[in-house]
mmCIF file of N, CA and C in Angstrom:
data_model
loop_
_atom_site.group_PDB
_atom_site.id
_atom_site.type_symbol
_atom_site.label_atom_id
_atom_site.label_comp_id
_atom_site.label_asym_id
_atom_site.label_seq_id
_atom_site.Cartn_x
_atom_site.Cartn_y
_atom_site.Cartn_z
ATOM 1 N N UNK B 15 -34.703 -12.355 14.378
ATOM 2 C CA UNK B 15 -35.285 -12.878 15.592
ATOM 3 C C UNK B 15 -35.150 -11.872 16.736
ATOM 4 N N UNK B 16 -33.969 -11.310 16.923
ATOM 5 C CA UNK B 16 -33.759 -10.361 18.011
ATOM 6 C C UNK B 16 -33.897 -8.912 17.572
ATOM 7 N N UNK B 17 -33.939 -8.657 16.267
ATOM 8 C CA UNK B 17 -34.048 -7.286 15.782
ATOM 9 C C UNK B 17 -32.790 -6.469 16.022
ATOM 10 N N UNK B 18 -31.626 -7.078 15.865
ATOM 11 C CA UNK B 18 -30.352 -6.410 16.104
ATOM 12 C C UNK B 18 -29.652 -6.194 14.772
ATOM 13 N N UNK B 19 -29.184 -4.973 14.536
ATOM 14 C CA UNK B 19 -28.408 -4.669 13.338
ATOM 15 C C UNK B 19 -26.925 -4.703 13.680
ATOM 16 N N UNK B 20 -26.145 -5.368 12.854
ATOM 17 C CA UNK B 20 -24.703 -5.465 13.064
ATOM 18 C C UNK B 20 -24.008 -4.698 11.952
ATOM 19 N N UNK B 21 -23.041 -3.881 12.332
ATOM 20 C CA UNK B 21 -22.313 -3.063 11.366
ATOM 21 C C UNK B 21 -20.825 -3.350 11.489
ATOM 22 N N UNK B 22 -20.198 -3.686 10.381
ATOM 23 C CA UNK B 22 -18.761 -3.913 10.370
ATOM 24 C C UNK B 22 -18.012 -2.598 10.220
ATOM 25 N N UNK B 23 -16.875 -2.481 10.882
ATOM 26 C CA UNK B 23 -16.078 -1.258 10.844
ATOM 27 C C UNK B 23 -14.674 -1.614 10.386
ATOM 28 N N UNK B 24 -14.157 -0.883 9.406
ATOM 29 C CA UNK B 24 -12.802 -1.118 8.909
ATOM 30 C C UNK B 24 -11.832 -0.144 9.570
ATOM 31 N N UNK B 25 -10.570 -0.531 9.577
ATOM 32 C CA UNK B 25 -9.531 0.341 10.129
ATOM 33 C C UNK B 25 -9.333 1.562 9.250
ATOM 34 N N UNK B 26 -8.954 2.645 9.883
ATOM 35 C CA UNK B 26 -8.686 3.877 9.157
ATOM 36 C C UNK B 26 -7.251 3.862 8.641
ATOM 37 N N UNK B 27 -7.073 4.167 7.372
ATOM 38 C CA UNK B 27 -5.730 4.211 6.791
ATOM 39 C C UNK B 27 -5.002 5.496 7.175
ATOM 40 N N UNK B 28 -5.739 6.523 7.575
ATOM 41 C CA UNK B 28 -5.127 7.815 7.900
ATOM 42 C C UNK B 28 -4.631 7.889 9.337
ATOM 43 N N UNK B 29 -5.170 7.075 10.238
ATOM 44 C CA UNK B 29 -4.771 7.122 11.644
ATOM 45 C C UNK B 29 -4.128 5.796 12.037
ATOM 46 N N UNK B 30 -2.807 5.762 12.157
ATOM 47 C CA UNK B 30 -2.141 4.515 12.542
ATOM 48 C C UNK B 30 -2.307 4.241 14.037
ATOM 49 N N UNK B 31 -2.138 2.998 14.404
ATOM 50 C CA UNK B 31 -2.208 2.630 15.812
ATOM 51 C C UNK B 31 -3.624 2.333 16.265
ATOM 52 N N UNK B 32 -3.805 2.332 17.573
ATOM 53 C CA UNK B 32 -5.098 2.007 18.163
ATOM 54 C C UNK B 32 -6.037 3.198 18.102
ATOM 55 N N UNK B 33 -7.213 2.984 17.550
ATOM 56 C CA UNK B 33 -8.253 4.009 17.506
ATOM 57 C C UNK B 33 -9.520 3.381 18.075
ATOM 58 N N UNK B 34 -10.032 3.895 19.207
ATOM 59 C CA UNK B 34 -11.234 3.301 19.785
ATOM 60 C C UNK B 34 -12.435 3.439 18.856
ATOM 61 N N UNK B 35 -13.247 2.410 18.810
ATOM 62 C CA UNK B 35 -14.449 2.417 17.989
ATOM 63 C C UNK B 35 -15.589 2.984 18.820
ATOM 64 N N UNK B 36 -16.348 3.894 18.230
ATOM 65 C CA UNK B 36 -17.457 4.524 18.945
ATOM 66 C C UNK B 36 -18.468 3.474 19.396
ATOM 67 N N UNK B 37 -18.894 3.592 20.629
ATOM 68 C CA UNK B 37 -19.910 2.734 21.242
ATOM 69 C C UNK B 37 -19.471 1.284 21.413
ATOM 70 N N UNK B 38 -18.197 0.999 21.273
ATOM 71 C CA UNK B 38 -17.712 -0.366 21.487
ATOM 72 C C UNK B 38 -17.903 -0.779 22.947
ATOM 73 N N UNK B 39 -17.803 0.186 23.856
ATOM 74 C CA UNK B 39 -17.922 -0.131 25.273
ATOM 75 C C UNK B 39 -19.305 -0.659 25.613
ATOM 76 N N UNK B 40 -20.331 -0.287 24.844
ATOM 77 C CA UNK B 40 -21.684 -0.783 25.091
ATOM 78 C C UNK B 40 -21.721 -2.289 24.858
ATOM 79 N N UNK B 41 -21.093 -2.735 23.775
ATOM 80 C CA UNK B 41 -21.046 -4.165 23.467
ATOM 81 C C UNK B 41 -20.283 -4.900 24.556
ATOM 82 N N UNK B 42 -19.163 -4.352 24.975
ATOM 83 C CA UNK B 42 -18.360 -4.995 26.011
ATOM 84 C C UNK B 42 -19.112 -5.032 27.335
ATOM 85 N N UNK B 43 -19.890 -4.001 27.629
ATOM 86 C CA UNK B 43 -20.650 -3.954 28.873
ATOM 87 C C UNK B 43 -21.716 -5.050 28.895
ATOM 88 N N UNK B 44 -22.413 -5.240 27.791
ATOM 89 C CA UNK B 44 -23.437 -6.287 27.711
ATOM 90 C C UNK B 44 -22.794 -7.659 27.814
ATOM 91 N N UNK B 45 -21.679 -7.861 27.124
ATOM 92 C CA UNK B 45 -20.986 -9.152 27.203
ATOM 93 C C UNK B 45 -20.514 -9.427 28.625
ATOM 94 N N UNK B 46 -20.027 -8.402 29.291
ATOM 95 C CA UNK B 46 -19.593 -8.559 30.675
ATOM 96 C C UNK B 46 -20.740 -8.898 31.607
ATOM 97 N N UNK B 47 -21.889 -8.260 31.400
ATOM 98 C CA UNK B 47 -23.059 -8.553 32.229
ATOM 99 C C UNK B 47 -23.537 -9.980 32.006
ATOM 100 N N UNK B 48 -23.515 -10.432 30.759
ATOM 101 C CA UNK B 48 -23.925 -11.806 30.477
ATOM 102 C C UNK B 48 -22.949 -12.811 31.081
ATOM 103 N N UNK B 49 -21.660 -12.516 31.041
ATOM 104 C CA UNK B 49 -20.676 -13.405 31.659
ATOM 105 C C UNK B 49 -20.846 -13.409 33.173
ATOM 106 N N UNK B 50 -21.190 -12.252 33.738
ATOM 107 C CA UNK B 50 -21.416 -12.171 35.176
ATOM 108 C C UNK B 50 -22.556 -13.096 35.581
ATOM 109 N N UNK B 51 -23.573 -13.159 34.770
ATOM 110 C CA UNK B 51 -24.713 -14.022 35.052
ATOM 111 C C UNK B 51 -24.538 -15.409 34.439
ATOM 112 N N UNK B 52 -23.347 -15.701 33.913
ATOM 113 C CA UNK B 52 -22.942 -17.019 33.422
ATOM 114 C C UNK B 52 -23.823 -17.533 32.297
ATOM 115 N N UNK B 53 -24.270 -16.650 31.422
ATOM 116 C CA UNK B 53 -25.137 -17.066 30.332
ATOM 117 C C UNK B 53 -24.386 -17.241 29.019
ATOM 118 N N UNK B 54 -23.131 -16.798 28.925
ATOM 119 C CA UNK B 54 -22.373 -17.006 27.702
ATOM 120 C C UNK B 54 -21.526 -18.274 27.764
ATOM 121 N N UNK B 55 -21.352 -18.835 28.946
ATOM 122 C CA UNK B 55 -20.479 -19.991 29.083
ATOM 123 C C UNK B 55 -21.144 -21.286 28.649
ATOM 124 N N UNK B 56 -22.424 -21.423 28.904
ATOM 125 C CA UNK B 56 -23.163 -22.638 28.541
ATOM 126 C C UNK B 56 -24.546 -22.246 28.036
ATOM 127 N N UNK B 57 -25.138 -23.134 27.275
ATOM 128 C CA UNK B 57 -26.525 -22.941 26.834
ATOM 129 C C UNK B 57 -27.401 -23.787 27.754
ATOM 130 N N UNK B 58 -27.949 -23.171 28.782
ATOM 131 C CA UNK B 58 -28.742 -23.889 29.765
ATOM 132 C C UNK B 58 -30.191 -24.064 29.329
ATOM 133 N N UNK B 59 -30.682 -23.169 28.489
ATOM 134 C CA UNK B 59 -32.083 -23.218 28.090
ATOM 135 C C UNK B 59 -32.278 -24.179 26.915
ATOM 136 N N UNK B 60 -33.410 -24.853 26.895
ATOM 137 C CA UNK B 60 -33.693 -25.787 25.805
ATOM 138 C C UNK B 60 -34.514 -25.139 24.696
ATOM 139 N N UNK B 61 -35.228 -24.057 25.001
ATOM 140 C CA UNK B 61 -36.050 -23.389 23.988
ATOM 141 C C UNK B 61 -35.423 -22.049 23.614
ATOM 142 N N UNK B 62 -35.478 -21.658 22.343
ATOM 143 C CA UNK B 62 -34.921 -20.362 21.930
ATOM 144 C C UNK B 62 -35.578 -19.176 22.632
ATOM 145 N N UNK B 63 -36.871 -19.289 22.958
ATOM 146 C CA UNK B 63 -37.557 -18.192 23.642
ATOM 147 C C UNK B 63 -36.932 -17.935 25.016
ATOM 148 N N UNK B 64 -36.518 -18.993 25.689
ATOM 149 C CA UNK B 64 -35.875 -18.841 26.990
ATOM 150 C C UNK B 64 -34.525 -18.155 26.850
ATOM 151 N N UNK B 65 -33.788 -18.499 25.800
ATOM 152 C CA UNK B 65 -32.486 -17.874 25.570
ATOM 153 C C UNK B 65 -32.632 -16.383 25.327
ATOM 154 N N UNK B 66 -33.658 -15.994 24.564
ATOM 155 C CA UNK B 66 -33.888 -14.573 24.293
ATOM 156 C C UNK B 66 -34.217 -13.848 25.584
ATOM 157 N N UNK B 67 -35.073 -14.421 26.416
ATOM 158 C CA UNK B 67 -35.445 -13.751 27.661
ATOM 159 C C UNK B 67 -34.247 -13.639 28.601
ATOM 160 N N UNK B 68 -33.385 -14.628 28.617
ATOM 161 C CA UNK B 68 -32.200 -14.570 29.477
ATOM 162 C C UNK B 68 -31.165 -13.583 28.955
ATOM 163 N N UNK B 69 -31.171 -13.325 27.666
ATOM 164 C CA UNK B 69 -30.265 -12.321 27.112
ATOM 165 C C UNK B 69 -30.718 -10.929 27.517
ATOM 166 N N UNK B 70 -32.017 -10.709 27.568
ATOM 167 C CA UNK B 70 -32.552 -9.399 27.938
ATOM 168 C C UNK B 70 -32.574 -9.192 29.445
ATOM 169 N N UNK B 71 -32.559 -10.250 30.215
ATOM 170 C CA UNK B 71 -32.739 -10.180 31.655
ATOM 171 C C UNK B 71 -31.675 -9.383 32.410
ATOM 172 N N UNK B 72 -30.361 -9.560 32.175
ATOM 173 C CA UNK B 72 -29.382 -8.858 33.008
ATOM 174 C C UNK B 72 -29.171 -7.388 32.669
ATOM 175 N N UNK B 73 -29.863 -6.848 31.695
ATOM 176 C CA UNK B 73 -29.674 -5.446 31.335
ATOM 177 C C UNK B 73 -30.223 -4.524 32.415
ATOM 178 N N UNK B 74 -29.583 -3.390 32.614
ATOM 179 C CA UNK B 74 -30.135 -2.416 33.562
ATOM 180 C C UNK B 74 -31.440 -1.838 33.022
ATOM 181 N N UNK B 75 -32.309 -1.338 33.894
ATOM 182 C CA UNK B 75 -33.617 -0.830 33.456
ATOM 183 C C UNK B 75 -33.534 0.275 32.406
ATOM 184 N N UNK B 76 -32.489 1.093 32.414
ATOM 185 C CA UNK B 76 -32.396 2.171 31.432
ATOM 186 C C UNK B 76 -32.189 1.627 30.032
ATOM 187 N N UNK B 77 -31.572 0.443 29.904
ATOM 188 C CA UNK B 77 -31.368 -0.145 28.583
ATOM 189 C C UNK B 77 -32.643 -0.764 28.034
ATOM 190 N N UNK B 78 -33.539 -1.164 28.918
ATOM 191 C CA UNK B 78 -34.773 -1.823 28.482
ATOM 192 C C UNK B 78 -35.845 -0.820 28.085
ATOM 193 N N UNK B 79 -35.724 0.414 28.550
ATOM 194 C CA UNK B 79 -36.736 1.419 28.206
ATOM 195 C C UNK B 79 -36.646 1.714 26.724
ATOM 196 N N UNK B 80 -37.786 1.716 26.086
ATOM 197 C CA UNK B 80 -37.579 1.919 24.721
ATOM 198 C C UNK B 80 -38.556 2.411 23.831
#
């Protein structure tokens, strides 16, 4: 529906402790923007099309260029 690919990442056995995952901050940034606009706390829209548009809405213009 959204055209999003999800990839699971396993821990490295060679590097103990905390190892940052590449591009994880992008996911956190989007989640933070959605929380800022209060769209993750409740489902306000009744139609799925509205939910999709509200998910894309708070992104900065550089993320929408494509």
